[in-house]
Amino acid sequence: MEKKQFKAESKRLLDLMINSIYTQKEIFLRELISNSSDAIDKIYYKALTDENITFNKDNYYIQITMDKDNRLLTISDTGIGMTKEELEENLGIIAKSGSLAFKKENELKDGFDIIGQFGVGFYSAFMAADCVTVISKALGSEEGYKWESEGAEGYTLEPYSKTTVGTDIILKIKENTEDEKFDEFLEEYRLKSIIKKYSDFIRYPIKMLVTKSKAKEGSENEYEEYKEYEVVNSMVPIWRKNKNELKEEDYEKFYSEKHFGYSTPLKSIHVSVDGAVRFNSILYIPSKPAFDFYTKEFEKGLELYSNGVLIMSKCGDLLPDYFSFVQGLVDSEDLSLNISREMLQQDKQVKLIAKKIKEKIKSELLLLIKNQREKYEEFYESFGRQLKYGVYSDFGMNKEDLQDLLMFYSSKQKKMITLDEYVNAMDKDQKYIYYACGESKERIDKLPQTELVAEKGFDILYFTDDIDEFAIRILMNYKEKEFKSVSSGDLGIEAEEQNSDSKEEKEQNKELFDYMKEALAGKVKDVRASKRLKNHPVCLSSDGELSIEMEKILKTMPNNADVKADKVLEININHEIFNTLKASFEQDKDKLKMFANLLYNQALLIEGLSIEDPVDFTNNICKLMK
Ligand code: ADP
Ligand code: MG
């Protein structure tokens, strides 16, 4: 029989397929099953408009049979089939997608769509097979046809007797090579797992011929094997089910089936969107970060399905970085997907889906704050850092989205509170949202800088994470209330007592402070009378953009060894120690120098910073003890 030639583009594609890397080869089964499912969809659709056709669900299925001895794998369906012309058109040319043509022809409306607008299609069969035979009989045709090809050389087409409408695709599976084991595509367990992985939610039954065993008749311990067709796909995906049919256990079961995590998820979210973009999604907020969550190896993303067929197991474009802990999947009929990731990134539908998902996660988290406070706190313990990082990164682009989800420890309420709760509880005469930074709650509790603010009765938020102050600096304000560090130059609180000091006294103190400042040249920018200290003798505060806490953090990073906050040494002039300073200023200036250094070092220690010259510090203490 005469061989017909493939069109040039098809030839090139065939080459690509045949030489593709092994790990991708298994998707040929996904492609062929999707085509079968499309073909059944087409009959179903015809039945909707043509009263001569009745669609009885039981008669429509996909069947997988393997014959190990002859190395044959057959995928059969009871779909619409192909006429001679269609075989030639659809399988002889790659550039034209049959499904697309059918779609146009019938002007398919919303709610009915066909898989197969994406992916590598029919030719992928040549990744696993030396020879592909297609036997098909089209709906309404009298006779069947056989199409056969061994790849790039071309194909043959001839009449073939077939009694039922539908298509059989028979693959002659390749022989094993040194590094590729094609035998696997004839093994039950392997085929089952490929079907489960990619085609579990195809809505027609996929029946596979499997080997079973039963006790031999008349015998109790002798068994015999027999073959039987078994449906291997679950067909109705959980995300297509009605929300009120499902219980929390169902979502949890699915979570563990999918191996998303070991413990039960903190929260499951079921989303069904029907609008400009249509999709179903199941999302999970894990109760604990994955073991690699805070490492570079961690890869965010959701599984992406197109009409029940898995097309990507980690689609990162569906999740913003700050919600990277979310797991789950998205299924949409609207995706016109191509296999390349680059295309996906630019896909308008994907962007729309990502936006909806982001909004949904946020609103669910807000609901948790409102209704299940403990759960939210548990969540925040695990992932709060990620949210704060989200506020800070991308130049604060996402701060509006995230600010309501933030929580900090409150000095007054002694628990985690949101910014909204802080602002609502603010005093009438309180201008700022106050915060204090430190390594731990206990440490901040003891910070002298908090004295005045606390005495005023104002709440202070405790920042114990490295990222906290950086994030808040980007946020700048919340509900028009500015953030203010208790260590910042101006606290916005009038301290009455100081105002009663006479001018003369202030002048005198200035000379003393100037002298101390000189003694501490290069270490502090200024020495001042403190307005914030009540009981403690000294503390450090900072002038300018960079806080002392930020300096500490930046110094731990490479290339930042020389960053320095403008430090101010604040002296409590109501403390006894101030009299000692004044006396030394009059009588013994050298001693004052030593005191200045001691006080500065004390302030450093309180701040959690290290002393620049510990030997000098201890020598000075010894000198005083003499
Ligand atoms: P696509 O599915 O994207 O259209 P394929 O290469 O997978 O591209 O398939 C090409 C065409 O061949 C399909 O559009 C369809 O018209 C036809 N076809 C393939 N497999 C079958 C099948 N099992 N039954 C009926 N038609 C089929
Ligand atoms: Mg296809």
XYZ file of C-alpha atoms and ligand atoms in Angstrom:
654
model
C 0.000 0.000 0.000
C 1.133 3.503 -0.786
C 2.504 5.518 2.108
C 1.250 9.058 2.601
C 3.616 11.700 3.883
C 3.115 13.772 6.996
C 3.088 17.524 6.615
C 6.414 19.163 7.348
C 5.440 20.577 10.734
C 4.190 17.201 11.866
C 7.488 15.628 10.954
C 9.383 18.066 13.087
C 7.059 17.491 16.006
C 7.417 13.737 15.664
C 11.167 14.084 15.894
C 10.775 16.118 19.055
C 8.485 13.545 20.610
C 10.622 10.585 19.818
C 13.673 12.249 21.278
C 12.039 13.711 24.356
C 13.483 12.881 27.724
C 12.268 9.733 29.359
C 10.533 11.190 32.376
C 8.117 13.013 30.132
C 7.211 9.996 28.100
C 4.495 8.771 30.448
C 2.256 11.679 29.497
C 1.404 9.956 26.210
C -1.226 8.063 28.179
C -2.687 11.273 29.552
C -2.936 12.662 26.020
C -4.610 9.599 24.542
C -7.060 9.287 27.434
C -7.897 12.978 27.146
C -8.584 12.528 23.440
C -10.907 9.638 24.229
C -12.670 11.709 26.840
C -13.015 14.547 24.305
C -14.487 12.104 21.795
C -17.120 11.010 24.325
C -17.817 14.638 25.178
C -18.555 15.190 21.507
C -21.204 12.477 21.424
C -22.653 13.833 24.614
C -22.822 17.265 23.076
C -24.416 15.956 19.890
C -27.024 14.157 21.978
C -27.975 17.454 23.573
C -28.974 18.908 20.224
C -29.907 15.842 18.180
C -32.908 13.903 19.384
C -31.965 10.802 17.368
C -29.065 10.218 19.694
C -29.575 9.214 23.266
C -26.724 9.400 25.671
C -26.809 6.551 28.110
C -23.941 7.070 30.484
C -23.306 3.346 30.942
C -22.374 2.927 27.306
C -19.568 5.436 27.411
C -16.191 4.548 28.768
C -12.497 4.280 28.022
C -10.807 0.918 28.109
C -7.143 0.074 28.598
C -5.883 -3.378 27.651
C -2.369 -4.701 27.537
C -0.857 -7.699 25.883
C 2.605 -8.210 27.287
C 3.641 -11.014 24.973
C 3.014 -8.959 21.870
C 3.988 -5.661 23.527
C 0.628 -4.111 22.732
C -1.170 -1.430 24.713
C -4.648 -0.522 23.519
C -6.707 2.522 24.460
C -10.286 2.163 23.261
C -13.209 4.483 23.587
C -16.866 4.605 22.683
C -16.585 8.201 21.570
C -17.632 9.893 18.363
C -14.959 8.195 16.204
C -13.352 9.554 13.061
C -14.317 9.312 9.419
C -11.719 8.589 6.759
C -11.361 12.311 6.116
C -11.075 13.080 9.779
C -8.385 10.473 10.277
C -6.457 12.071 7.491
C -7.114 15.591 8.617
C -6.634 15.108 12.342
C -3.792 12.678 12.461
C -1.998 13.571 9.259
C -1.596 17.212 10.089
C -0.497 18.563 13.379
C -1.050 22.266 12.842
C -4.788 21.851 12.835
C -6.367 20.893 16.074
C -9.530 18.906 15.559
C -10.962 19.843 18.902
C -10.596 23.509 18.123
C -12.329 23.105 14.780
C -15.188 21.205 16.394
C -15.516 23.874 18.992
C -15.836 26.646 16.433
C -18.237 24.668 14.299
C -20.619 24.075 17.137
C -20.102 27.400 18.861
C -19.847 25.797 22.223
C -21.358 27.750 25.001
C -20.149 28.234 28.523
C -20.203 25.218 30.775
C -19.158 22.832 28.075
C -15.586 22.565 27.112
C -13.143 20.123 25.751
C -9.807 19.095 27.017
C -7.139 18.915 24.457
C -6.526 22.512 23.567
C -3.263 22.203 25.353
C -0.595 19.652 25.542
C 1.325 17.669 23.013
C -1.544 15.618 21.695
C -1.829 12.466 19.677
C 1.759 12.415 18.420
C 3.020 11.834 21.945
C 2.088 8.177 21.322
C 5.336 7.904 19.398
C 7.276 8.587 22.572
C 6.417 5.097 23.764
C 5.520 3.213 20.599
C 7.294 2.153 17.397
C 4.033 1.736 15.610
C 0.655 3.347 16.225
C -2.545 1.906 14.791
C -5.827 3.784 14.969
C -9.001 1.899 14.167
C -12.026 4.089 14.146
C -15.634 4.173 13.152
C -17.380 7.506 13.176
C -20.893 8.131 14.434
C -23.221 7.824 11.453
C -20.644 6.083 9.233
C -21.180 2.721 7.596
C -17.616 1.553 7.685
C -14.519 1.767 9.804
C -10.949 2.696 8.886
C -7.502 1.760 9.941
C -4.756 4.356 10.128
C -1.249 3.159 10.815
C 2.146 4.778 11.165
C 5.620 3.932 12.310
C 6.580 7.561 12.739
C 8.272 10.025 10.449
C 8.046 7.862 7.326
C 4.356 8.511 6.895
C 1.144 6.587 7.381
C -1.279 4.239 5.652
C -5.045 4.427 5.625
C -7.458 1.655 4.588
C -10.994 0.448 5.235
C -11.321 -1.861 8.191
C -14.272 -3.690 9.582
C -15.374 -2.389 12.940
C -18.803 -2.994 14.377
C -19.112 -0.357 17.073
C -18.728 3.400 16.933
C -15.543 4.617 18.586
C -11.792 4.444 18.366
C -9.090 1.968 19.298
C -5.539 3.207 19.549
C -3.098 0.311 19.504
C 0.473 1.014 20.518
C 3.319 -1.318 19.780
C 5.448 -0.477 22.815
C 9.148 0.086 22.113
C 11.809 -2.370 23.207
C 13.797 -1.429 26.304
C 16.999 0.428 25.692
C 19.982 0.764 27.961
C 18.557 3.710 29.883
C 14.857 3.578 29.108
C 12.536 0.879 30.377
C 9.543 0.846 28.070
C 8.388 -2.454 29.569
C 6.845 -0.403 32.327
C 4.147 0.761 29.977
C 2.877 -2.807 29.885
C 2.770 -3.235 33.662
C -0.553 -2.955 35.444
C 0.725 -1.143 38.504
C 2.674 1.394 36.479
C -0.197 2.171 34.119
C -2.565 2.450 37.052
C -0.337 4.951 38.752
C 0.046 7.035 35.584
C -3.720 7.112 35.183
C -4.205 8.010 38.847
C -1.655 10.769 38.553
C -2.916 12.523 35.454
C -6.359 11.263 34.617
C -7.997 10.406 37.918
C -10.734 12.957 37.421
C -11.680 12.220 33.826
C -15.440 12.055 34.112
C -15.928 8.778 32.210
C -14.854 5.440 33.650
C -11.408 4.278 32.633
C -11.614 0.498 32.724
C -8.383 -1.372 32.840
C -7.835 -5.072 32.364
C -6.270 -6.220 35.615
C -5.179 -9.562 36.960
C -7.017 -10.920 39.977
C -6.934 -14.187 41.771
C -9.575 -16.352 43.393
C -9.704 -19.694 45.158
C -9.922 -22.573 42.732
C -13.263 -24.294 42.668
C -13.399 -27.079 45.211
C -10.129 -26.027 46.783
C -9.415 -23.731 49.696
C -5.744 -23.051 49.358
C -5.225 -23.222 45.624
C -5.664 -20.036 43.711
C -6.068 -19.215 40.087
C -5.578 -15.988 38.248
C -8.148 -14.384 36.036
C -8.500 -11.070 34.239
C -11.190 -8.512 34.778
C -11.881 -4.915 33.859
C -11.683 -2.545 36.792
C -12.470 1.164 36.912
C -9.254 2.854 37.990
C -10.189 6.530 38.082
C -12.291 8.242 40.747
C -14.134 10.292 38.113
C -15.781 12.926 40.276
C -13.138 15.085 41.840
C -13.836 16.345 45.331
C -13.563 19.940 44.145
C -16.426 19.456 41.711
C -18.670 18.166 44.436
C -21.131 20.366 46.185
C -19.690 22.030 49.255
C -22.582 21.029 51.456
C -22.166 17.374 50.484
C -18.684 17.407 51.941
C -17.542 17.179 55.526
C -14.324 18.407 57.033
C -13.146 14.771 57.139
C -13.483 14.525 53.374
C -11.145 17.439 52.909
C -8.738 15.999 55.453
C -8.796 12.619 53.759
C -8.075 14.234 50.425
C -5.237 16.203 52.012
C -3.499 13.053 53.149
C -4.292 11.139 49.947
C -2.598 13.886 48.039
C 0.375 13.750 50.406
C 0.165 17.475 51.006
C 1.220 16.964 54.594
C 1.347 14.556 57.527
C -0.693 16.365 60.134
C -4.245 17.534 59.558
C -4.452 20.921 57.879
C -5.253 23.962 59.987
C -7.906 25.040 57.539
C -9.359 23.844 54.272
C -10.925 26.221 51.799
C -13.178 25.191 48.928
C -13.603 27.797 46.226
C -15.952 27.687 43.264
C -15.890 30.703 41.019
C -18.261 31.237 38.160
C -17.775 34.536 36.430
C -15.219 36.143 34.168
C -13.134 33.091 34.903
C -14.465 29.747 36.064
C -12.602 27.466 38.353
C -12.824 25.155 41.333
C -10.154 25.062 43.918
C -9.335 23.319 47.152
C -6.824 25.147 49.279
C -5.205 24.138 52.524
C -3.464 26.130 55.188
C -1.122 23.646 56.819
C -0.895 23.546 60.583
C 2.900 23.479 60.496
C 5.407 24.719 57.958
C 6.770 22.001 55.668
C 10.172 20.813 56.827
C 11.850 22.759 54.045
C 9.541 25.780 54.148
C 12.119 28.274 55.305
C 14.842 26.953 52.984
C 15.858 27.826 49.459
C 14.736 24.393 48.257
C 11.101 25.108 49.039
C 8.979 25.553 45.954
C 5.568 27.170 46.246
C 2.671 26.318 43.992
C -0.678 24.663 43.475
C -1.563 21.716 41.281
C -3.156 22.905 38.105
C -5.815 20.933 36.268
C -7.556 21.686 33.055
C -10.965 20.132 33.201
C -9.879 17.322 35.470
C -6.546 16.615 33.824
C -3.369 17.425 35.675
C -1.176 19.719 33.643
C 1.224 21.033 36.231
C 2.010 19.743 39.681
C 3.438 23.009 41.052
C 2.116 26.128 39.430
C 3.890 28.911 41.304
C 2.116 31.685 39.442
C -1.083 30.924 41.300
C 0.242 32.036 44.694
C 1.901 35.218 45.899
C 5.137 34.615 47.826
C 3.604 35.737 51.085
C 1.004 32.966 50.843
C 3.527 30.407 49.631
C 2.606 28.068 52.494
C -0.813 27.387 50.957
C -1.242 23.983 49.322
C -3.910 22.597 47.076
C -5.129 22.652 43.524
C -7.025 24.563 40.923
C -9.136 23.133 38.136
C -10.417 25.315 35.354
C -12.138 24.660 32.074
C -11.127 28.054 30.819
C -7.448 27.439 30.493
C -6.155 27.366 26.993
C -2.934 25.877 28.082
C 0.219 25.234 26.310
C 2.876 23.109 27.955
C 5.394 25.884 28.307
C 5.695 27.684 31.618
C 6.440 30.976 29.892
C 3.064 30.962 28.210
C 1.354 30.175 31.472
C 2.874 33.172 33.197
C 1.323 35.511 30.704
C -2.005 33.812 30.613
C -4.758 36.259 31.497
C -6.952 33.541 32.966
C -4.176 32.320 35.230
C -3.644 35.865 36.469
C -7.337 36.247 37.177
C -7.440 32.947 39.032
C -4.372 33.908 41.066
C -6.024 37.177 42.055
C -9.208 35.457 43.198
C -7.242 32.893 45.140
C -5.210 35.558 46.890
C -8.371 37.414 47.891
C -9.997 34.231 49.113
C -7.061 33.248 51.290
C -6.973 36.708 52.788
C -10.662 36.794 53.572
C -10.503 33.326 55.126
C -7.632 34.410 57.339
C -9.564 37.486 58.419
C -12.482 35.245 59.299
C -10.168 33.117 61.393
C -9.088 36.194 63.339
C -12.701 37.024 63.978
C -14.130 33.613 64.723
C -11.312 31.262 65.629
C -8.772 33.399 67.337
C -6.728 30.546 68.782
C -6.402 28.907 65.414
C -5.258 32.138 63.886
C -2.645 32.582 66.580
C -1.441 29.065 65.883
C -1.274 29.912 62.204
C 0.537 33.164 62.928
C 3.090 31.404 65.038
C 4.001 29.287 62.006
C 3.568 31.711 59.139
C 3.415 35.235 60.566
C 6.996 35.775 59.528
C 6.078 35.093 55.933
C 3.314 37.710 56.088
C 5.649 40.313 57.594
C 8.189 39.488 54.973
C 5.442 40.057 52.404
C 4.795 43.550 53.780
C 8.452 44.389 53.491
C 9.334 42.873 50.123
C 8.642 44.360 46.695
C 8.956 47.853 48.163
C 5.786 47.468 50.156
C 3.639 46.768 47.123
C 1.441 44.339 49.049
C 1.260 46.127 52.358
C -2.382 47.081 52.025
C -3.281 43.459 51.435
C -1.444 42.228 54.451
C -1.614 44.853 57.185
C -4.845 43.550 58.689
C -3.338 40.114 59.092
C -0.420 41.250 61.238
C -0.237 40.615 64.961
C 2.149 41.689 67.685
C 2.429 41.102 71.396
C 0.806 43.862 73.402
C 2.418 45.106 76.618
C -0.949 46.040 78.085
C -3.071 43.106 77.031
C -0.263 40.586 77.445
C -1.247 38.711 74.288
C -1.051 38.953 70.516
C -3.237 41.688 69.047
C -3.885 43.035 65.570
C -3.106 46.592 64.524
C -6.801 47.245 64.298
C -7.255 46.181 67.897
C -4.382 48.409 68.947
C -5.783 51.463 67.203
C -9.278 50.881 68.541
C -7.973 50.765 72.098
C -5.840 53.912 71.736
C -6.255 56.803 74.192
C -7.780 60.015 72.874
C -4.558 61.924 73.433
C -2.341 59.170 72.022
C -0.874 60.153 68.684
C 1.248 57.172 67.783
C 1.346 53.403 67.673
C 4.279 52.635 69.965
C 6.585 49.701 69.582
C 9.747 48.418 71.209
C 12.315 46.059 69.728
C 14.261 43.324 71.427
C 15.255 39.710 71.393
C 12.407 38.503 73.560
C 9.348 39.656 75.449
C 11.240 39.369 78.725
C 14.034 41.536 77.453
C 11.742 44.239 76.133
C 9.846 44.230 79.442
C 13.022 45.492 81.042
C 13.944 48.119 78.459
C 14.315 51.533 80.129
C 13.065 53.263 76.986
C 9.554 51.950 77.559
C 9.172 53.738 80.901
C 7.527 56.986 79.896
C 5.209 55.470 77.317
C 4.146 52.772 79.745
C 3.647 55.278 82.535
C 1.398 57.305 80.281
C -0.724 54.179 80.047
C -0.083 53.679 76.341
C 0.155 50.198 74.894
C 3.442 49.069 73.365
C 3.774 46.445 70.650
C 6.721 44.126 71.104
C 8.843 43.445 68.045
C 10.851 40.296 68.574
C 11.334 39.138 64.967
C 14.210 40.489 62.880
C 11.832 41.487 60.160
C 9.355 43.364 62.366
C 10.784 46.848 62.383
C 11.708 46.685 58.706
C 8.155 45.715 57.817
C 6.667 48.445 60.001
C 8.948 51.074 58.502
C 7.538 50.169 55.091
C 4.005 50.269 56.438
C 4.692 53.711 58.004
C 1.210 54.062 59.429
C -1.965 52.178 60.084
C -5.366 53.858 59.901
C -3.508 57.179 59.762
C -1.660 56.475 62.983
C 2.079 56.602 62.616
C 4.318 53.976 64.159
C 6.800 55.187 66.708
C 9.663 53.351 68.335
C 9.975 53.920 72.074
C 13.651 54.591 71.322
C 13.048 57.269 68.742
C 14.119 60.880 69.303
C 10.705 62.425 69.751
C 8.044 60.331 71.415
C 5.262 62.860 70.942
C 4.621 62.904 74.650
C 4.955 66.104 76.649
C 6.982 65.545 79.773
C 5.804 68.219 82.168
C 8.456 68.015 84.860
C 11.260 68.947 82.553
C 9.514 72.098 81.493
C 9.627 73.359 85.034
C 13.412 73.323 85.008
C 14.869 76.781 84.953
C 16.665 78.115 81.930
C 19.798 78.528 83.955
C 19.800 74.889 84.941
C 19.410 73.857 81.321
C 22.401 75.961 80.332
C 24.542 74.380 83.014
C 23.504 70.878 82.004
C 24.321 71.650 78.406
C 27.948 72.276 79.226
C 28.097 69.001 81.102
C 26.497 67.077 78.256
C 28.760 68.678 75.678
C 31.737 67.586 77.685
C 30.446 64.026 77.874
C 29.695 64.052 74.159
C 33.291 64.955 73.463
C 34.448 62.144 75.729
C 32.343 59.773 73.646
C 33.323 61.211 70.264
C 32.767 58.724 67.441
C 30.470 56.635 69.599
C 27.406 58.790 70.059
C 25.972 61.657 68.135
C 24.699 63.434 71.205
C 24.253 63.285 74.969
C 20.969 64.616 76.291
C 18.660 64.866 79.254
C 16.133 62.083 78.791
C 12.450 62.744 78.574
C 11.513 59.095 78.579
C 13.365 57.712 81.579
C 11.702 57.444 84.964
C 13.753 55.077 87.141
C 16.672 53.974 84.990
C 19.769 56.166 84.853
C 20.602 55.858 81.144
C 19.481 54.545 77.796
C 20.295 54.839 74.133
C 17.984 56.261 71.541
C 18.477 56.916 67.890
C 18.227 59.987 65.715
C 17.502 59.507 62.070
C 16.275 56.701 59.864
C 18.203 53.752 61.131
C 17.287 52.395 64.542
C 19.707 50.626 66.838
C 17.738 47.393 66.355
C 18.055 47.688 62.597
C 21.773 48.273 62.907
C 22.023 45.061 64.894
C 20.224 43.054 62.222
C 21.969 44.611 59.255
C 25.342 43.950 60.839
C 24.654 40.222 60.767
C 24.326 40.362 57.000
C 27.250 40.337 54.591
C 28.611 43.683 53.359
C 26.939 45.646 56.096
C 29.744 45.741 58.648
C 29.915 49.548 58.697
C 26.230 50.482 59.047
C 25.666 52.600 62.117
C 22.613 54.112 63.714
C 22.970 57.668 65.060
C 22.997 56.872 68.740
C 22.057 59.330 71.446
C 23.017 58.704 75.071
C 20.136 59.810 77.261
C 20.707 60.622 80.919
C 17.983 60.631 83.535
C 18.589 63.964 85.279
C 16.215 63.038 88.084
C 18.346 60.055 88.982
C 20.888 60.222 91.835
C 23.625 59.436 89.409
C 23.168 62.811 87.796
C 24.378 64.529 90.952
C 27.533 62.430 90.821
C 28.060 63.520 87.224
C 27.557 67.161 88.111
C 30.001 66.896 90.986
C 32.679 65.312 88.818
C 32.144 67.972 86.182
C 33.042 70.568 88.832
C 35.859 68.674 90.539
C 37.353 65.904 88.456
C 36.896 66.002 84.677
C 38.924 62.827 84.131
C 36.512 60.974 86.327
C 33.605 62.358 84.316
C 35.207 60.967 81.173
C 35.358 57.581 82.784
C 31.723 57.850 83.935
C 30.617 58.835 80.453
C 32.220 55.705 79.061
C 30.778 53.506 81.789
C 27.284 54.805 81.268
C 27.590 54.416 77.523
C 28.695 50.809 77.922
C 25.863 50.126 80.336
C 23.413 51.470 77.817
C 24.908 49.215 75.155
C 24.489 46.181 77.379
C 20.860 46.991 78.146
C 20.276 47.351 74.433
C 21.692 43.880 73.811
C 24.724 45.241 72.005
C 28.251 44.245 72.769
C 30.768 46.509 74.428
C 33.455 47.739 72.085
C 36.308 47.417 74.608
C 35.390 45.045 77.450
C 38.883 45.194 78.978
C 38.758 48.954 79.287
C 35.264 48.671 80.757
C 36.276 46.227 83.489
C 39.458 48.199 84.266
C 37.333 51.261 84.826
C 35.015 49.412 87.189
C 38.040 48.210 89.188
C 39.390 51.722 89.369
C 36.092 52.868 90.883
C 36.052 50.041 93.399
C 39.456 50.984 94.810
P -6.112 17.994 20.225
O -6.650 16.967 21.171
O -5.452 19.123 20.941
O -7.108 18.444 19.228
P -4.544 15.827 19.357
O -3.283 15.738 18.594
O -4.541 15.210 20.710
O -4.936 17.322 19.421
O -5.681 15.154 18.523
C -5.940 15.579 17.211
C -7.366 15.335 16.825
O -7.573 13.974 16.504
C -8.377 15.629 17.879
O -8.747 16.979 17.883
C -9.561 14.762 17.460
O -10.341 15.423 16.475
C -8.871 13.601 16.817
N -8.825 12.479 17.757
C -7.735 12.050 18.435
N -8.035 10.986 19.211
C -9.344 10.734 19.007
C -10.265 9.764 19.511
N -9.900 8.834 20.393
N -11.542 9.800 19.048
C -11.927 10.731 18.163
N -11.121 11.659 17.663
C -9.847 11.677 18.067
Mg -5.549 15.817 22.538
